CSV table of C-alpha atoms and ligand atoms in Angstrom, one decimal:
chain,number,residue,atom,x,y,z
A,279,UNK,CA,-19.5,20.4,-3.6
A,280,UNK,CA,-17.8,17.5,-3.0
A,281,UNK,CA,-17.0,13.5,-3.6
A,282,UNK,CA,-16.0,11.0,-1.0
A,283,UNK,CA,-13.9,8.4,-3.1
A,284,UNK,CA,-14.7,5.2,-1.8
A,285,UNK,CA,-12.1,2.6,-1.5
A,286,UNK,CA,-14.3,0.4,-0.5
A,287,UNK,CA,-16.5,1.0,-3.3
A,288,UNK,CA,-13.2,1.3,-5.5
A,289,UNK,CA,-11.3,-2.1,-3.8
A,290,UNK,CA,-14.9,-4.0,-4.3
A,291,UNK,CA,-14.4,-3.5,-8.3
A,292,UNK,CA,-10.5,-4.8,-7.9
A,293,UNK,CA,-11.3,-8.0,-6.2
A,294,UNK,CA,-13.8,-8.7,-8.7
A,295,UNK,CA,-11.6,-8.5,-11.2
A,296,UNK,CA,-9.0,-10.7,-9.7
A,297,UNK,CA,-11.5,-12.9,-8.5
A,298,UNK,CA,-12.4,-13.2,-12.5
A,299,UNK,CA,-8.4,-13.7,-13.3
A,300,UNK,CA,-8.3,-16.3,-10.6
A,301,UNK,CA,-10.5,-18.4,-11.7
A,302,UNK,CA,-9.3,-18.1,-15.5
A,303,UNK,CA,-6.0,-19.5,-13.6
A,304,UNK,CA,-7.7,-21.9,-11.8
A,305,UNK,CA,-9.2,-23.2,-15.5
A,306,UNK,CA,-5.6,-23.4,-16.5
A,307,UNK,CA,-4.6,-26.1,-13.0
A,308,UNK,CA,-2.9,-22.8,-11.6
A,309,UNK,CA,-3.6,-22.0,-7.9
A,310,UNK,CA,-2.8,-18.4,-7.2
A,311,UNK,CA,-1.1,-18.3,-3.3
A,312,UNK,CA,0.5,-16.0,-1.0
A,313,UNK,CA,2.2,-16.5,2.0
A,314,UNK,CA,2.0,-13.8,4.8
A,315,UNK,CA,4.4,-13.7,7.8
A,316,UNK,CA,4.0,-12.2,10.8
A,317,UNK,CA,6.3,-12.0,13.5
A,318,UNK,CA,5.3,-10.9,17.2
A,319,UNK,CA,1.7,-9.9,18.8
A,320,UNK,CA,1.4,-6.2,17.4
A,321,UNK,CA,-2.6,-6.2,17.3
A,322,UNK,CA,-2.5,-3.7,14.4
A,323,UNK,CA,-0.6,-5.8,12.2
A,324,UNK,CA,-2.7,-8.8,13.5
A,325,UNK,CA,-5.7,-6.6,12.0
A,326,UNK,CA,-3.7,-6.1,9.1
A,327,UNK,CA,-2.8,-10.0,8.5
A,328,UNK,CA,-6.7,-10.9,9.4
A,329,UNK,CA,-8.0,-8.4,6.4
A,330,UNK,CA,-5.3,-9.7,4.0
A,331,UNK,CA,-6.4,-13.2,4.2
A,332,UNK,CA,-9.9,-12.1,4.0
A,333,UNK,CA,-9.6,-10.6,0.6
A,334,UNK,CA,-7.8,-13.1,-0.3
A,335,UNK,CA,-10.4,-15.9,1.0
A,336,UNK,CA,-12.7,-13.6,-1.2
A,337,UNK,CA,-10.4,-13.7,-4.4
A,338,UNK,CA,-10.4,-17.6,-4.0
A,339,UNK,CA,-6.2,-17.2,-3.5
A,340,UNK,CA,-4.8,-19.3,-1.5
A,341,UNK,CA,-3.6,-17.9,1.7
A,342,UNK,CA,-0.8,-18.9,3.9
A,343,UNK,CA,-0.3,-17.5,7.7
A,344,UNK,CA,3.3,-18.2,9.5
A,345,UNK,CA,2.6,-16.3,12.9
A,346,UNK,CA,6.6,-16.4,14.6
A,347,UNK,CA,6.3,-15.5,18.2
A,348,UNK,CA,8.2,-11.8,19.0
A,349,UNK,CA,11.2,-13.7,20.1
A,350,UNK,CA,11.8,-15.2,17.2
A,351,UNK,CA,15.7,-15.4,15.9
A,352,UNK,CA,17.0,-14.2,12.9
A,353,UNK,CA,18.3,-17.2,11.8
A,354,UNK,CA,15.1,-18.8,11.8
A,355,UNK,CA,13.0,-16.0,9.7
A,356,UNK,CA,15.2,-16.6,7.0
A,357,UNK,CA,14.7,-19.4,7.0
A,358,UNK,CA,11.5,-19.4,6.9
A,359,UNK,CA,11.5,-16.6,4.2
A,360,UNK,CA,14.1,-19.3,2.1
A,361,UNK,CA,11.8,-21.7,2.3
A,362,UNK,CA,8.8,-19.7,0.8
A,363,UNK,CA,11.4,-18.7,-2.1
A,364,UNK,CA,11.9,-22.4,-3.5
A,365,UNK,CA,8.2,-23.1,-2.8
A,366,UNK,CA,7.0,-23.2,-6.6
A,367,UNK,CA,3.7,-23.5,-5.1
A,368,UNK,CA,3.7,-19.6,-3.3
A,369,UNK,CA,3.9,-16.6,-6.1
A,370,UNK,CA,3.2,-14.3,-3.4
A,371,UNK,CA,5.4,-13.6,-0.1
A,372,UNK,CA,4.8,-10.7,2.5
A,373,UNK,CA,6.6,-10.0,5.4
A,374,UNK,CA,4.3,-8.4,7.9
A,375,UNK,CA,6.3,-4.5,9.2
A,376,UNK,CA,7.5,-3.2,11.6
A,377,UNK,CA,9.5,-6.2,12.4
A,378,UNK,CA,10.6,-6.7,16.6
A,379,UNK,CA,13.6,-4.5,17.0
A,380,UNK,CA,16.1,-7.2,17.2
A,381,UNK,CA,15.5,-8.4,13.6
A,382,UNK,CA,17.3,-6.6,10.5
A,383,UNK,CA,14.2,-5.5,8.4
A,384,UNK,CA,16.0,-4.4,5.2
A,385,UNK,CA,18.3,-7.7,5.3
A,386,UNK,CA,14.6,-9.9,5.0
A,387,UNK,CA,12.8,-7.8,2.9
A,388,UNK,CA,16.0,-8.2,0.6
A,389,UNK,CA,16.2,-11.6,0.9
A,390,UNK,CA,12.5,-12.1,-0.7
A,391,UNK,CA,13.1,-13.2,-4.1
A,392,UNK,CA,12.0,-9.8,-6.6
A,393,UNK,CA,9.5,-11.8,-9.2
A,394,UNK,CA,7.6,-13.2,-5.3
A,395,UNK,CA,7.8,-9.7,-3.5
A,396,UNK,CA,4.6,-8.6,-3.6
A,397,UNK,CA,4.8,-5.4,-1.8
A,398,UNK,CA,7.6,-4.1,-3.8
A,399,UNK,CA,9.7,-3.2,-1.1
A,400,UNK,CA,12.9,-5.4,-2.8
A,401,UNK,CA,15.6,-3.1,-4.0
A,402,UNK,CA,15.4,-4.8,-7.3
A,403,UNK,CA,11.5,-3.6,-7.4
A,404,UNK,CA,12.2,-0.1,-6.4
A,405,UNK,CA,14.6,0.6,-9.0
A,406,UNK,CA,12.4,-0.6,-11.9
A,407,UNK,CA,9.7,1.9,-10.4
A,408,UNK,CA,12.3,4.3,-10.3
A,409,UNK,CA,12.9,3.9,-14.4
A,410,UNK,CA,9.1,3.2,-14.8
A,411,UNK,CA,9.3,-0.3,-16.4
A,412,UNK,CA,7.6,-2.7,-13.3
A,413,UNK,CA,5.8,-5.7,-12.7
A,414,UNK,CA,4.7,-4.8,-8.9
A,415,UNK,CA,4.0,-0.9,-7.3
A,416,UNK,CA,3.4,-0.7,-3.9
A,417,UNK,CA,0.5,-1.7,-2.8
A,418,UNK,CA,-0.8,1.6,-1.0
A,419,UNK,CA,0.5,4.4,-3.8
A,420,UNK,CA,-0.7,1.9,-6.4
A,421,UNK,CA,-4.1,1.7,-4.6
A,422,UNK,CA,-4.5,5.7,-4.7
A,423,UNK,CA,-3.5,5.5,-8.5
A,424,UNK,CA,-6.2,3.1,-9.1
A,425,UNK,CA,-9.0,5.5,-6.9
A,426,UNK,CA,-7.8,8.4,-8.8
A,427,UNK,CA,-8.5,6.7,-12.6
A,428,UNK,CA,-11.5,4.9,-11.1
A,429,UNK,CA,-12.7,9.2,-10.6
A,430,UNK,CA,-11.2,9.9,-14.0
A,431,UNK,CA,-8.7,12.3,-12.1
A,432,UNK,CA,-6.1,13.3,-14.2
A,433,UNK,CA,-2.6,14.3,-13.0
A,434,UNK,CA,-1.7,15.7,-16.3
A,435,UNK,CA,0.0,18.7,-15.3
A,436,UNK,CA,-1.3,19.4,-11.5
A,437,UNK,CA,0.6,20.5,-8.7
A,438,UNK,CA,0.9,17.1,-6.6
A,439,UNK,CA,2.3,17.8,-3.3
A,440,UNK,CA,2.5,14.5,-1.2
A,441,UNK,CA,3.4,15.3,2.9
A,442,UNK,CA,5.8,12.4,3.8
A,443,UNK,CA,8.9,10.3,2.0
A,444,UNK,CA,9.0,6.7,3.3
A,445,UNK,CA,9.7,3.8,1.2
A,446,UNK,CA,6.9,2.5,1.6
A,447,UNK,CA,4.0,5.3,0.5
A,448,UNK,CA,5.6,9.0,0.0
A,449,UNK,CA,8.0,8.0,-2.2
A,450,UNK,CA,6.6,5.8,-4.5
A,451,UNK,CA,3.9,7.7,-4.1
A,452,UNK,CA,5.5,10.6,-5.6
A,453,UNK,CA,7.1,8.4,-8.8
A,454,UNK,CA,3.9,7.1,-9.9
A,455,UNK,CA,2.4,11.0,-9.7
A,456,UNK,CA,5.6,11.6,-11.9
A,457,UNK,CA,4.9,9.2,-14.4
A,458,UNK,CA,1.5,10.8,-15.1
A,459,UNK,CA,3.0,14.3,-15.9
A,460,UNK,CA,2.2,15.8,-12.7
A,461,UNK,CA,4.7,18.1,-11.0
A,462,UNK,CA,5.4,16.7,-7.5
A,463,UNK,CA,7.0,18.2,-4.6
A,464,UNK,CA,7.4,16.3,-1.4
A,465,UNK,CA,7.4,17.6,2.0
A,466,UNK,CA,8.5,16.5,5.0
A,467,UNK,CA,9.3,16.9,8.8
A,468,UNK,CA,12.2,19.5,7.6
A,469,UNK,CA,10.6,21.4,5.4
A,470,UNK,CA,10.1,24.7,6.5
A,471,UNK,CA,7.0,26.4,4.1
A,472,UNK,CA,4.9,23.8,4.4
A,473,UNK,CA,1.7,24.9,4.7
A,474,UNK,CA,2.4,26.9,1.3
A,475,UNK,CA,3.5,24.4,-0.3
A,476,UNK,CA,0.4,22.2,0.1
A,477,UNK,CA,-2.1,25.6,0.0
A,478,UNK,CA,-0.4,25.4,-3.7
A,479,UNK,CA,-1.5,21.9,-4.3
A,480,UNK,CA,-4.4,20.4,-7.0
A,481,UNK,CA,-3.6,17.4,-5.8
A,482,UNK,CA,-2.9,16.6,-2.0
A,483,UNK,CA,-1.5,13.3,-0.1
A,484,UNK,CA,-0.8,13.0,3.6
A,485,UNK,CA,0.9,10.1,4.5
A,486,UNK,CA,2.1,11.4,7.8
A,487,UNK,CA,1.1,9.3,10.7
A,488,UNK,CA,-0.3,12.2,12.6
A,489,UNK,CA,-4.1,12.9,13.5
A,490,UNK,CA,-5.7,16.4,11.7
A,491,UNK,CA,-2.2,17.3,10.3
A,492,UNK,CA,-3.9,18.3,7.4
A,493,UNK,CA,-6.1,21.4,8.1
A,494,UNK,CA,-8.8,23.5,6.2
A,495,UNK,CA,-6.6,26.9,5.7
A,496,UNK,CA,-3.6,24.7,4.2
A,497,UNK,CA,-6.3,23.2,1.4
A,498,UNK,CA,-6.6,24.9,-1.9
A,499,UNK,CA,-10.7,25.5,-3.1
A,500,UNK,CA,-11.3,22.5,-5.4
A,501,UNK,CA,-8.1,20.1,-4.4
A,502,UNK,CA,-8.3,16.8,-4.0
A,503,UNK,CA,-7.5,14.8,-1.1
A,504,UNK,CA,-5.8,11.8,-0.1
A,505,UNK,CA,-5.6,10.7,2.9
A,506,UNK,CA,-3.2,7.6,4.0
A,507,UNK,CA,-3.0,8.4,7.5
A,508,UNK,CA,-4.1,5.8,10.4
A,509,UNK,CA,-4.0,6.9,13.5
A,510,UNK,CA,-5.7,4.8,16.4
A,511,UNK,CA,-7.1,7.8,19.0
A,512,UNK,CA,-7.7,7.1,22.6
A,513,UNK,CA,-11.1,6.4,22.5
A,514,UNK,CA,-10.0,3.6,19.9
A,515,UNK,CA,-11.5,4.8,16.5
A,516,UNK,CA,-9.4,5.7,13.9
A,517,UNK,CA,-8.8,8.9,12.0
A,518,UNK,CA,-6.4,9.8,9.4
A,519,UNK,CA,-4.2,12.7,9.0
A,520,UNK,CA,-6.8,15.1,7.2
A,521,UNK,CA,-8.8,17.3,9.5
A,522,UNK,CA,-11.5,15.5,7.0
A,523,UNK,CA,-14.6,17.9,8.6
A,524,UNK,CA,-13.5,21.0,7.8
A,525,UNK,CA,-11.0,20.4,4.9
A,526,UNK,CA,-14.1,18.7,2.8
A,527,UNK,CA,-15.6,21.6,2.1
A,528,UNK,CA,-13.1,22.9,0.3
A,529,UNK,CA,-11.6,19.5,-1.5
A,530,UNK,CA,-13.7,18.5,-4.7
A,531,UNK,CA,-12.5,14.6,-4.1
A,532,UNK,CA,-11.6,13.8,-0.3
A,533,UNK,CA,-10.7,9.9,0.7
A,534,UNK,CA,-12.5,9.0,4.2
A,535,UNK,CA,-10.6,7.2,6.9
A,536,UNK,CA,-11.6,4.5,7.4
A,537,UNK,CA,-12.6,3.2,4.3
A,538,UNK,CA,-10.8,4.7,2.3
A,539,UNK,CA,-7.1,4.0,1.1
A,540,UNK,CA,-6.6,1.3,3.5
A,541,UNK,CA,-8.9,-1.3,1.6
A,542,UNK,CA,-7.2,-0.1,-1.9
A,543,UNK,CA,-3.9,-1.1,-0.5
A,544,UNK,CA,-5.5,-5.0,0.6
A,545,UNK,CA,-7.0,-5.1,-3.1
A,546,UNK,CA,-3.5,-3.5,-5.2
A,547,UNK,CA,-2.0,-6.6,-2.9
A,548,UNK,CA,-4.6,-9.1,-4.4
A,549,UNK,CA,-3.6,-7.8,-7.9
A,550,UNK,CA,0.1,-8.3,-7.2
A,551,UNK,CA,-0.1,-12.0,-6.3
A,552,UNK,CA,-2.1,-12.6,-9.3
A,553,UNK,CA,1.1,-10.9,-10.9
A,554,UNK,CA,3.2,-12.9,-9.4
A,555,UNK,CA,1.4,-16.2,-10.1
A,556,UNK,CA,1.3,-15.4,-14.0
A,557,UNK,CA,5.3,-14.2,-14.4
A,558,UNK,CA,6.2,-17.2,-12.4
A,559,UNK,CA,4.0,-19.3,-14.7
A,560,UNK,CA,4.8,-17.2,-17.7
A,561,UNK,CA,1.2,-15.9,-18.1
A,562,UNK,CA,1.9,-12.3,-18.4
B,92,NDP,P1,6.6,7.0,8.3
B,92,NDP,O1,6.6,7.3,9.7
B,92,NDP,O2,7.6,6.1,7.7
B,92,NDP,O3,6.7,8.4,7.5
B,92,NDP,C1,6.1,9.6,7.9
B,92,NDP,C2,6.5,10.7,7.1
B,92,NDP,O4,5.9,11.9,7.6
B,92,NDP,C3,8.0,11.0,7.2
B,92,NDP,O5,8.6,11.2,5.9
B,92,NDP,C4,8.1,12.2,8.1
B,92,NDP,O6,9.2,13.1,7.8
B,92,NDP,C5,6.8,12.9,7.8
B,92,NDP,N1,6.4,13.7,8.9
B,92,NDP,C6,6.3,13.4,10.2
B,92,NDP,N2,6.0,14.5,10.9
B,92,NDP,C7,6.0,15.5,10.1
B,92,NDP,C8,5.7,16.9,10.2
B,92,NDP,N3,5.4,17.5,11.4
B,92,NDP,N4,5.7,17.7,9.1
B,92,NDP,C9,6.0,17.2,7.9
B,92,NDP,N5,6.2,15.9,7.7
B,92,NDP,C10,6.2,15.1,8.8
B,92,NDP,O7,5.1,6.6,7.9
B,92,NDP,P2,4.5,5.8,6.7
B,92,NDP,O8,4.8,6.5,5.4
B,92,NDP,O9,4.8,4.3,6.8
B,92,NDP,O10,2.9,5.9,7.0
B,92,NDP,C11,2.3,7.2,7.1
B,92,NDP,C12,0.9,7.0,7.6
B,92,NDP,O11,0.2,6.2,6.7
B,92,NDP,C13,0.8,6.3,9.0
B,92,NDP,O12,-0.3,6.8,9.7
B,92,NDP,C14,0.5,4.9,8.6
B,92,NDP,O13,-0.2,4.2,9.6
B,92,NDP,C15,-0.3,5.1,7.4
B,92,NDP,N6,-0.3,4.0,6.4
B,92,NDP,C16,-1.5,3.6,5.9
B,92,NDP,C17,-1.6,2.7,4.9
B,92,NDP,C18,-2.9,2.4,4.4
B,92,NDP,O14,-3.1,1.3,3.8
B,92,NDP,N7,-3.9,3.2,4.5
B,92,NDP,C19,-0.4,1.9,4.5
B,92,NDP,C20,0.8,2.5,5.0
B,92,NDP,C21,0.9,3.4,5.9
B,92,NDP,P3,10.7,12.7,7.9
B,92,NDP,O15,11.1,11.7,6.9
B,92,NDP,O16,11.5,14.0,7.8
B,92,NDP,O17,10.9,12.1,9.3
């Protein structure tokens, strides 16, 4: 039998919390406030943008929306980003990805000032996740972490195999599964036993960006699943990257897309500006 985890059920109870923290800041004459920047018409990342400054409306932090048209240069998103960084009034700054082609992603995500880089995409954030001593995790690993204690699912030993190794979810992902003594292996589009590998796993997370990548005979009786995947099909409704019908009869946890990860990683971003707001105000 199984559980659907709920991260909208899971996300609710975060942005309560920082709803309560936030107005204990508020009490205190401190207004919690992140800026978000997009750049260009993408409608997914419009979607994206839209839900971020809902939660936040809902967390009572101040939201801030710079929406650069597609040709925008260089020049001028750093300043923009420059500006944000002397602004003691924003704790929070977010750059919007993928970028338009012309613009040098890693060169603006750098340029975010660490204790403000509420993603944790800054080198300077990375490494401390690397050695385990951080202020910010991502916001999508970190919102998996938080479903998985919210299910008092222990990594304590498991096999944790997570399918993808971006920067931005399999590889933090992967470091925060370390941390809680679970044995991690990461796969990827090179490695060659794959379906083994995860047929091995207690623990599974697809962050793979490609529709029913995982399937039932690859899924271990009892394993849990996570799946990160959002993939927009041609009929326009979502799906993720677990075959979710078949696999959840074997899974005893399984995430749903949608509603699953994808709020988590809108609430983990709620609980990093309110980060943010108390280092900058030396709250911590
Ligand atoms: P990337 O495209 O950066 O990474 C995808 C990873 O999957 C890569 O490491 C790639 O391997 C691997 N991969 C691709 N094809 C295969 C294959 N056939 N076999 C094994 N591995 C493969 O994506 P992201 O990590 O940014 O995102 C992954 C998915 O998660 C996307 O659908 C994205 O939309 C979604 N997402 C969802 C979020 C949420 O809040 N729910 C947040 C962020 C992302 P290699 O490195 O070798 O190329």
């Amino acid at each position: 039998m199984y559980k659907i985890i709920s991260g909208k059920e899971v996300s609710e109870a975060v942005k309560l919390r920082v709803s309560d923290e936030v107005k204990e800041l508020k009490e205190n004459g401190i207004e919690p406030c992140l800026a978000v920047i997009l750049v260009g018409d993408d409608p997914a990342s419009r979607v994206y943008v839209n839900n971020k400054k809902k939660a936040c409306e809902f967390c009572g932090i101040r939201s801030l929306e710079y929406v650069l048209p597609a040709e925008t240069k260089e020049e001028e998103l750093i300043e923009l980003v420059e500006k944000l960084n002397n602004d003691k009034s924003v704790n929070g700054i977010l750059c919007q990805l993928p970028l338009p082609k012309h613009l040098d992603e890693k060169k603006v995500l750098n340029l975010i000032k660490p204790e403000k880089d509420v993603d944790a995409f800054h080198p300077e954030n990375v490494g401390h996740i690397m050695i385990g001593d951080f202020n910010f995790l991502p916001c999508t690993p970190a919102g998996i972490m938080e479903m998985l204690r919210y299910e008092n699912i222990d990594l304590d030993g498991k096999n944790c195999v997570v399918i993808g190794r971006s920067n931005i979810v399999g590889k933090p992902m992967a470091m925060l599964m370390l941390k809680e003594n679970a044995t991690v292996t990461i796969c990827h589009s090179r490695t060659k036993n794959l379906k083994e590998v995860v047929a091995g796993a207690d623990v599974i997370v697809a962050a793979v960006g490609r529709p029913n990548f995982v399937t039932a005979d690859m899924v271990k009786d009892g394993a849990v699943i996570i799946d990160v995947g959002i993939n927009r099909m041609d009929d326009g409704k979502l799906c993720g990257d677990v075959d979710f019908e078949a696999c959840k009869e074997k899974a005893s946890y399984i995430t749903p897309v949608p509603g699953g990860v994808g709020p988590m990683t809108i609430a983990t971003l709620m609980q990093n500006t309110i980060t943010a707001t108390r280092i900058q105000n030396g709250k911590e």
